[in-house]
Amino acid sequence: MKKKLSGSYKWAAELIVQYKSLVIMAVYAIFYLIAFFYLERRAIAVHEINFGLDEYIPFCEVFIVPYLLWFGYVALTVVLLCIKDKEESEKLVAFLMAGMTIFIVISAVFPNGHNLRPTVFPRDNIFIDLIKNLYMADTPTNILPSIHVYNSIAIMIAVWRSKCFASHKMIKAAMLLLGASIICSTVLIKQHSMLDVLLAFLLSAVMYSICYKRTPVREKRTAFQKSE
């Protein structure tokens, strides 16, 4: 019996080592969600984000679809790369964790929110119903920078760089297009301000220079082709 348990522990330990990036991301996600929901529910005054460009951006309810697809888009890509491309997954996980941690810190010390959501909807359809449900579940606070945008950029970078998509150009193009539509959706359904989006791009640029500075995509692809 002891030998059987010892074998199970060894197998579990080997599995954790083999997929350490996925394990690290999963454990981090638990702590992140706890911190996020705490910040969402605390009673505190927020600084209203007001950016001039927001008033020129139309409300377009159909973009709730890519907005909601974001959850699977990020999760499934992280799992795939953690299994298929360990080198890329390590950088992706570091990129995601760094940005999400900075977001939590900003939300904690600088509570923020916006007042962009429509009070009256121009139409009545399934997309509007989905947006109403989203609005009830997610308050317009703790939005700076947009994690929807930041994580989408992270996934787009990983998809562009990863060997997993090198020979699947149509899938790669579809993934990049979905990422771009998710970014657009954040302002088109009035879930975020343009300032949130711009700061997410800025944070992504900083984190890219840190997380990817030693492995330019061209060098990685060359090394992968030589190994084949």
PDB file of C-alpha atoms in Angstrom:
ATOM      1  CA  MET A   1       0.000   0.000   0.000  1.00  0.00           C
ATOM      2  CA  LYS A   2       2.838   2.371   0.933  1.00  0.00           C
ATOM      3  CA  LYS A   3       4.588   1.592  -2.345  1.00  0.00           C
ATOM      4  CA  LYS A   4       1.397   2.357  -4.231  1.00  0.00           C
ATOM      5  CA  LEU A   5       1.014   5.720  -2.439  1.00  0.00           C
ATOM      6  CA  SER A   6       4.677   6.485  -3.008  1.00  0.00           C
ATOM      7  CA  GLY A   7       4.221   5.777  -6.695  1.00  0.00           C
ATOM      8  CA  SER A   8       1.185   8.069  -6.831  1.00  0.00           C
ATOM      9  CA  TYR A   9       3.079  10.913  -5.150  1.00  0.00           C
ATOM     10  CA  LYS A  10       5.981  10.436  -7.539  1.00  0.00           C
ATOM     11  CA  TRP A  11       3.655  10.479 -10.529  1.00  0.00           C
ATOM     12  CA  ALA A  12       1.920  13.628  -9.251  1.00  0.00           C
ATOM     13  CA  ALA A  13       5.273  15.333  -8.606  1.00  0.00           C
ATOM     14  CA  GLU A  14       6.475  14.478 -12.110  1.00  0.00           C
ATOM     15  CA  LEU A  15       3.230  15.819 -13.575  1.00  0.00           C
ATOM     16  CA  ILE A  16       3.593  19.087 -11.641  1.00  0.00           C
ATOM     17  CA  VAL A  17       7.188  19.499 -12.817  1.00  0.00           C
ATOM     18  CA  GLN A  18       6.252  18.678 -16.410  1.00  0.00           C
ATOM     19  CA  TYR A  19       3.432  21.225 -16.468  1.00  0.00           C
ATOM     20  CA  LYS A  20       4.770  23.690 -13.901  1.00  0.00           C
ATOM     21  CA  SER A  21       3.686  26.773 -15.878  1.00  0.00           C
ATOM     22  CA  LEU A  22       0.089  25.560 -15.906  1.00  0.00           C
ATOM     23  CA  VAL A  23       0.194  24.718 -12.195  1.00  0.00           C
ATOM     24  CA  ILE A  24       1.701  28.108 -11.337  1.00  0.00           C
ATOM     25  CA  MET A  25      -0.937  29.912 -13.417  1.00  0.00           C
ATOM     26  CA  ALA A  26      -3.770  27.905 -11.862  1.00  0.00           C
ATOM     27  CA  VAL A  27      -2.594  28.611  -8.300  1.00  0.00           C
ATOM     28  CA  TYR A  28      -2.035  32.283  -9.110  1.00  0.00           C
ATOM     29  CA  ALA A  29      -5.512  32.528 -10.659  1.00  0.00           C
ATOM     30  CA  ILE A  30      -7.074  31.498  -7.334  1.00  0.00           C
ATOM     31  CA  PHE A  31      -5.287  34.244  -5.425  1.00  0.00           C
ATOM     32  CA  TYR A  32      -6.013  36.754  -8.192  1.00  0.00           C
ATOM     33  CA  LEU A  33      -9.747  36.007  -8.163  1.00  0.00           C
ATOM     34  CA  ILE A  34      -9.896  36.297  -4.369  1.00  0.00           C
ATOM     35  CA  ALA A  35      -8.190  39.696  -4.515  1.00  0.00           C
ATOM     36  CA  PHE A  36     -10.336  40.847  -7.456  1.00  0.00           C
ATOM     37  CA  PHE A  37     -13.666  39.951  -5.858  1.00  0.00           C
ATOM     38  CA  TYR A  38     -12.601  41.535  -2.585  1.00  0.00           C
ATOM     39  CA  LEU A  39     -11.786  44.795  -4.377  1.00  0.00           C
ATOM     40  CA  GLU A  40     -15.046  44.607  -6.330  1.00  0.00           C
ATOM     41  CA  ARG A  41     -17.131  44.319  -3.201  1.00  0.00           C
ATOM     42  CA  ARG A  42     -15.428  46.746  -0.837  1.00  0.00           C
ATOM     43  CA  ALA A  43     -17.356  49.932  -0.095  1.00  0.00           C
ATOM     44  CA  ILE A  44     -15.064  52.801  -1.030  1.00  0.00           C
ATOM     45  CA  ALA A  45     -15.172  55.983  -3.095  1.00  0.00           C
ATOM     46  CA  VAL A  46     -13.727  55.613  -6.599  1.00  0.00           C
ATOM     47  CA  HIS A  47     -11.970  58.037  -8.933  1.00  0.00           C
ATOM     48  CA  GLU A  48     -14.093  58.417 -12.056  1.00  0.00           C
ATOM     49  CA  ILE A  49     -12.244  57.804 -15.310  1.00  0.00           C
ATOM     50  CA  ASN A  50     -13.268  60.399 -17.867  1.00  0.00           C
ATOM     51  CA  PHE A  51     -11.595  60.327 -21.281  1.00  0.00           C
ATOM     52  CA  GLY A  52     -12.713  62.588 -24.125  1.00  0.00           C
ATOM     53  CA  LEU A  53     -12.649  59.910 -26.830  1.00  0.00           C
ATOM     54  CA  ASP A  54     -15.256  57.799 -25.049  1.00  0.00           C
ATOM     55  CA  GLU A  55     -18.168  60.011 -26.066  1.00  0.00           C
ATOM     56  CA  TYR A  56     -17.377  59.450 -29.762  1.00  0.00           C
ATOM     57  CA  ILE A  57     -17.399  55.647 -29.481  1.00  0.00           C
ATOM     58  CA  PRO A  58     -20.807  54.137 -30.324  1.00  0.00           C
ATOM     59  CA  PHE A  59     -22.548  51.470 -28.288  1.00  0.00           C
ATOM     60  CA  CYS A  60     -22.664  48.196 -30.237  1.00  0.00           C
ATOM     61  CA  GLU A  61     -24.235  45.305 -28.360  1.00  0.00           C
ATOM     62  CA  VAL A  62     -23.130  42.555 -30.772  1.00  0.00           C
ATOM     63  CA  PHE A  63     -19.599  42.926 -29.436  1.00  0.00           C
ATOM     64  CA  ILE A  64     -20.704  41.224 -26.236  1.00  0.00           C
ATOM     65  CA  VAL A  65     -19.932  37.990 -28.124  1.00  0.00           C
ATOM     66  CA  PRO A  66     -16.158  38.480 -28.449  1.00  0.00           C
ATOM     67  CA  TYR A  67     -16.113  40.041 -24.984  1.00  0.00           C
ATOM     68  CA  LEU A  68     -17.483  36.838 -23.460  1.00  0.00           C
ATOM     69  CA  LEU A  69     -15.316  34.635 -25.685  1.00  0.00           C
ATOM     70  CA  TRP A  70     -12.305  36.206 -23.952  1.00  0.00           C
ATOM     71  CA  PHE A  71     -12.607  33.784 -21.034  1.00  0.00           C
ATOM     72  CA  GLY A  72     -12.162  30.712 -23.210  1.00  0.00           C
ATOM     73  CA  TYR A  73      -9.702  32.518 -25.485  1.00  0.00           C
ATOM     74  CA  VAL A  74      -7.259  33.116 -22.643  1.00  0.00           C
ATOM     75  CA  ALA A  75      -7.790  29.918 -20.668  1.00  0.00           C
ATOM     76  CA  LEU A  76      -7.628  27.485 -23.594  1.00  0.00           C
ATOM     77  CA  THR A  77      -4.569  29.151 -25.147  1.00  0.00           C
ATOM     78  CA  VAL A  78      -2.699  29.073 -21.839  1.00  0.00           C
ATOM     79  CA  VAL A  79      -3.496  25.370 -21.389  1.00  0.00           C
ATOM     80  CA  LEU A  80      -2.511  24.544 -24.979  1.00  0.00           C
ATOM     81  CA  LEU A  81       0.830  26.345 -24.789  1.00  0.00           C
ATOM     82  CA  CYS A  82       1.636  24.933 -21.354  1.00  0.00           C
ATOM     83  CA  ILE A  83       1.268  21.471 -22.873  1.00  0.00           C
ATOM     84  CA  LYS A  84       2.670  22.015 -26.367  1.00  0.00           C
ATOM     85  CA  ASP A  85       5.185  24.863 -26.070  1.00  0.00           C
ATOM     86  CA  LYS A  86       6.739  25.041 -22.619  1.00  0.00           C
ATOM     87  CA  GLU A  87       9.279  27.726 -23.474  1.00  0.00           C
ATOM     88  CA  GLU A  88       6.597  30.077 -24.783  1.00  0.00           C
ATOM     89  CA  SER A  89       4.195  29.211 -21.980  1.00  0.00           C
ATOM     90  CA  GLU A  90       6.714  30.271 -19.330  1.00  0.00           C
ATOM     91  CA  LYS A  91       6.957  33.722 -20.850  1.00  0.00           C
ATOM     92  CA  LEU A  92       3.203  33.963 -21.383  1.00  0.00           C
ATOM     93  CA  VAL A  93       2.485  33.033 -17.763  1.00  0.00           C
ATOM     94  CA  ALA A  94       5.086  35.531 -16.509  1.00  0.00           C
ATOM     95  CA  PHE A  95       3.556  38.208 -18.773  1.00  0.00           C
ATOM     96  CA  LEU A  96       0.025  37.499 -17.547  1.00  0.00           C
ATOM     97  CA  MET A  97       0.917  37.301 -13.855  1.00  0.00           C
ATOM     98  CA  ALA A  98       2.978  40.504 -13.912  1.00  0.00           C
ATOM     99  CA  GLY A  99       0.232  42.567 -15.544  1.00  0.00           C
ATOM    100  CA  MET A 100      -2.572  41.118 -13.442  1.00  0.00           C
ATOM    101  CA  THR A 101      -0.621  41.767 -10.247  1.00  0.00           C
ATOM    102  CA  ILE A 102       0.022  45.378 -11.264  1.00  0.00           C
ATOM    103  CA  PHE A 103      -3.709  45.723 -11.995  1.00  0.00           C
ATOM    104  CA  ILE A 104      -4.593  44.466  -8.495  1.00  0.00           C
ATOM    105  CA  VAL A 105      -2.121  46.890  -6.896  1.00  0.00           C
ATOM    106  CA  ILE A 106      -3.491  49.829  -8.901  1.00  0.00           C
ATOM    107  CA  SER A 107      -7.075  48.895  -8.010  1.00  0.00           C
ATOM    108  CA  ALA A 108      -6.148  48.643  -4.327  1.00  0.00           C
ATOM    109  CA  VAL A 109      -4.376  52.008  -4.043  1.00  0.00           C
ATOM    110  CA  PHE A 110      -6.326  53.930  -6.704  1.00  0.00           C
ATOM    111  CA  PRO A 111      -9.955  52.740  -6.768  1.00  0.00           C
ATOM    112  CA  ASN A 112     -11.355  53.707 -10.148  1.00  0.00           C
ATOM    113  CA  GLY A 113     -14.447  53.402 -12.271  1.00  0.00           C
ATOM    114  CA  HIS A 114     -16.475  55.016 -15.037  1.00  0.00           C
ATOM    115  CA  ASN A 115     -19.993  56.195 -15.782  1.00  0.00           C
ATOM    116  CA  LEU A 116     -20.242  55.204 -19.441  1.00  0.00           C
ATOM    117  CA  ARG A 117     -22.884  52.500 -19.342  1.00  0.00           C
ATOM    118  CA  PRO A 118     -26.173  53.349 -21.046  1.00  0.00           C
ATOM    119  CA  THR A 119     -29.163  53.669 -18.746  1.00  0.00           C
ATOM    120  CA  VAL A 120     -31.608  53.084 -21.604  1.00  0.00           C
ATOM    121  CA  PHE A 121     -30.876  50.561 -24.349  1.00  0.00           C
ATOM    122  CA  PRO A 122     -31.746  51.426 -27.961  1.00  0.00           C
ATOM    123  CA  ARG A 123     -32.935  47.909 -28.806  1.00  0.00           C
ATOM    124  CA  ASP A 124     -34.169  44.714 -27.209  1.00  0.00           C
ATOM    125  CA  ASN A 125     -32.440  41.518 -28.329  1.00  0.00           C
ATOM    126  CA  ILE A 126     -30.351  38.625 -27.052  1.00  0.00           C
ATOM    127  CA  PHE A 127     -27.157  40.675 -27.112  1.00  0.00           C
ATOM    128  CA  ILE A 128     -28.745  43.379 -24.971  1.00  0.00           C
ATOM    129  CA  ASP A 129     -29.907  40.681 -22.536  1.00  0.00           C
ATOM    130  CA  LEU A 130     -26.344  39.361 -22.278  1.00  0.00           C
ATOM    131  CA  ILE A 131     -25.022  42.870 -21.620  1.00  0.00           C
ATOM    132  CA  LYS A 132     -27.627  43.456 -18.909  1.00  0.00           C
ATOM    133  CA  ASN A 133     -26.510  40.246 -17.220  1.00  0.00           C
ATOM    134  CA  LEU A 134     -22.871  41.298 -17.515  1.00  0.00           C
ATOM    135  CA  TYR A 135     -23.618  44.714 -16.024  1.00  0.00           C
ATOM    136  CA  MET A 136     -25.341  43.068 -13.048  1.00  0.00           C
ATOM    137  CA  ALA A 137     -22.473  40.634 -12.477  1.00  0.00           C
ATOM    138  CA  ASP A 138     -19.565  43.028 -13.029  1.00  0.00           C
ATOM    139  CA  THR A 139     -19.507  46.561 -11.665  1.00  0.00           C
ATOM    140  CA  PRO A 140     -17.925  49.419 -13.693  1.00  0.00           C
ATOM    141  CA  THR A 141     -15.109  49.700 -11.123  1.00  0.00           C
ATOM    142  CA  ASN A 142     -11.491  48.513 -10.993  1.00  0.00           C
ATOM    143  CA  ILE A 143     -11.083  48.932 -14.724  1.00  0.00           C
ATOM    144  CA  LEU A 144      -7.639  50.514 -15.038  1.00  0.00           C
ATOM    145  CA  PRO A 145      -5.843  49.140 -17.017  1.00  0.00           C
ATOM    146  CA  SER A 146      -8.194  46.767 -18.817  1.00  0.00           C
ATOM    147  CA  ILE A 147      -7.261  43.157 -18.073  1.00  0.00           C
ATOM    148  CA  HIS A 148      -9.469  42.088 -20.973  1.00  0.00           C
ATOM    149  CA  VAL A 149      -7.205  44.105 -23.262  1.00  0.00           C
ATOM    150  CA  TYR A 150      -3.924  43.271 -21.528  1.00  0.00           C
ATOM    151  CA  ASN A 151      -4.517  39.518 -21.496  1.00  0.00           C
ATOM    152  CA  SER A 152      -5.755  39.570 -25.098  1.00  0.00           C
ATOM    153  CA  ILE A 153      -2.525  41.267 -26.154  1.00  0.00           C
ATOM    154  CA  ALA A 154      -0.581  38.641 -24.193  1.00  0.00           C
ATOM    155  CA  ILE A 155      -2.375  35.828 -26.022  1.00  0.00           C
ATOM    156  CA  MET A 156      -1.896  37.497 -29.413  1.00  0.00           C
ATOM    157  CA  ILE A 157       1.846  37.822 -28.763  1.00  0.00           C
ATOM    158  CA  ALA A 158       2.079  34.183 -27.689  1.00  0.00           C
ATOM    159  CA  VAL A 159       0.075  32.977 -30.700  1.00  0.00           C
ATOM    160  CA  TRP A 160       2.260  35.015 -33.059  1.00  0.00           C
ATOM    161  CA  ARG A 161       5.472  33.649 -31.538  1.00  0.00           C
ATOM    162  CA  SER A 162       4.572  30.036 -30.747  1.00  0.00           C
ATOM    163  CA  LYS A 163       5.669  27.104 -32.872  1.00  0.00           C
ATOM    164  CA  CYS A 164       2.224  25.561 -32.264  1.00  0.00           C
ATOM    165  CA  PHE A 165       0.651  27.939 -34.775  1.00  0.00           C
ATOM    166  CA  ALA A 166       3.558  28.227 -37.222  1.00  0.00           C
ATOM    167  CA  SER A 167       2.012  25.818 -39.744  1.00  0.00           C
ATOM    168  CA  HIS A 168      -1.625  26.754 -39.051  1.00  0.00           C
ATOM    169  CA  LYS A 169      -1.921  30.158 -40.674  1.00  0.00           C
ATOM    170  CA  MET A 170      -5.724  30.236 -40.800  1.00  0.00           C
ATOM    171  CA  ILE A 171      -6.058  29.354 -37.112  1.00  0.00           C
ATOM    172  CA  LYS A 172      -3.362  31.875 -36.270  1.00  0.00           C
ATOM    173  CA  ALA A 173      -5.133  34.601 -38.251  1.00  0.00           C
ATOM    174  CA  ALA A 174      -8.465  33.736 -36.606  1.00  0.00           C
ATOM    175  CA  MET A 175      -6.882  33.900 -33.148  1.00  0.00           C
ATOM    176  CA  LEU A 176      -5.350  37.290 -33.864  1.00  0.00           C
ATOM    177  CA  LEU A 177      -8.639  38.569 -35.308  1.00  0.00           C
ATOM    178  CA  LEU A 178     -10.538  37.368 -32.249  1.00  0.00           C
ATOM    179  CA  GLY A 179      -8.010  39.091 -29.993  1.00  0.00           C
ATOM    180  CA  ALA A 180      -8.454  42.359 -31.892  1.00  0.00           C
ATOM    181  CA  SER A 181     -12.258  42.089 -31.697  1.00  0.00           C
ATOM    182  CA  ILE A 182     -12.076  41.449 -27.937  1.00  0.00           C
ATOM    183  CA  ILE A 183     -10.019  44.605 -27.508  1.00  0.00           C
ATOM    184  CA  CYS A 184     -12.571  46.603 -29.515  1.00  0.00           C
ATOM    185  CA  SER A 185     -15.444  45.050 -27.571  1.00  0.00           C
ATOM    186  CA  THR A 186     -14.301  46.527 -24.256  1.00  0.00           C
ATOM    187  CA  VAL A 187     -15.218  50.052 -25.357  1.00  0.00           C
ATOM    188  CA  LEU A 188     -18.042  49.191 -27.771  1.00  0.00           C
ATOM    189  CA  ILE A 189     -20.149  47.639 -25.004  1.00  0.00           C
ATOM    190  CA  LYS A 190     -19.104  50.449 -22.622  1.00  0.00           C
ATOM    191  CA  GLN A 191     -17.359  48.124 -20.217  1.00  0.00           C
ATOM    192  CA  HIS A 192     -14.129  50.135 -20.343  1.00  0.00           C
ATOM    193  CA  SER A 193     -12.862  53.593 -21.152  1.00  0.00           C
ATOM    194  CA  MET A 194     -10.355  54.245 -23.927  1.00  0.00           C
ATOM    195  CA  LEU A 195      -7.916  55.260 -21.197  1.00  0.00           C
ATOM    196  CA  ASP A 196      -8.099  51.695 -19.821  1.00  0.00           C
ATOM    197  CA  VAL A 197      -7.305  50.357 -23.280  1.00  0.00           C
ATOM    198  CA  LEU A 198      -4.400  52.717 -23.916  1.00  0.00           C
ATOM    199  CA  LEU A 199      -2.836  52.000 -20.532  1.00  0.00           C
ATOM    200  CA  ALA A 200      -3.213  48.261 -21.156  1.00  0.00           C
ATOM    201  CA  PHE A 201      -1.232  48.694 -24.384  1.00  0.00           C
ATOM    202  CA  LEU A 202       1.407  50.717 -22.541  1.00  0.00           C
ATOM    203  CA  LEU A 203       1.707  48.121 -19.779  1.00  0.00           C
ATOM    204  CA  SER A 204       1.931  45.376 -22.414  1.00  0.00           C
ATOM    205  CA  ALA A 205       4.818  47.153 -24.130  1.00  0.00           C
ATOM    206  CA  VAL A 206       6.702  47.437 -20.844  1.00  0.00           C
ATOM    207  CA  MET A 207       6.069  43.809 -19.882  1.00  0.00           C
ATOM    208  CA  TYR A 208       7.010  42.586 -23.357  1.00  0.00           C
ATOM    209  CA  SER A 209      10.398  44.279 -23.102  1.00  0.00           C
ATOM    210  CA  ILE A 210      10.950  42.472 -19.798  1.00  0.00           C
ATOM    211  CA  CYS A 211       9.455  39.023 -20.392  1.00  0.00           C
ATOM    212  CA  TYR A 212      10.603  38.520 -23.979  1.00  0.00           C
ATOM    213  CA  LYS A 213      13.869  40.455 -24.094  1.00  0.00           C
ATOM    214  CA  ARG A 214      16.084  37.354 -24.335  1.00  0.00           C
ATOM    215  CA  THR A 215      14.172  35.379 -26.946  1.00  0.00           C
ATOM    216  CA  PRO A 216      13.343  37.363 -30.085  1.00  0.00           C
ATOM    217  CA  VAL A 217      10.766  35.512 -32.171  1.00  0.00           C
ATOM    218  CA  ARG A 218      13.122  35.240 -35.147  1.00  0.00           C
ATOM    219  CA  GLU A 219      15.799  33.499 -33.057  1.00  0.00           C
ATOM    220  CA  LYS A 220      13.248  31.141 -31.574  1.00  0.00           C
ATOM    221  CA  ARG A 221      11.831  30.124 -34.945  1.00  0.00           C
ATOM    222  CA  THR A 222      15.353  29.570 -36.327  1.00  0.00           C
ATOM    223  CA  ALA A 223      16.247  27.350 -33.386  1.00  0.00           C
ATOM    224  CA  PHE A 224      13.020  25.393 -33.818  1.00  0.00           C
ATOM    225  CA  GLN A 225      13.651  24.854 -37.533  1.00  0.00           C
ATOM    226  CA  LYS A 226      17.191  23.607 -36.824  1.00  0.00           C
ATOM    227  CA  SER A 227      15.896  21.139 -34.257  1.00  0.00           C
ATOM    228  CA  GLU A 228      13.577  19.685 -36.897  1.00  0.00           C
TER     229      GLU A 228
END
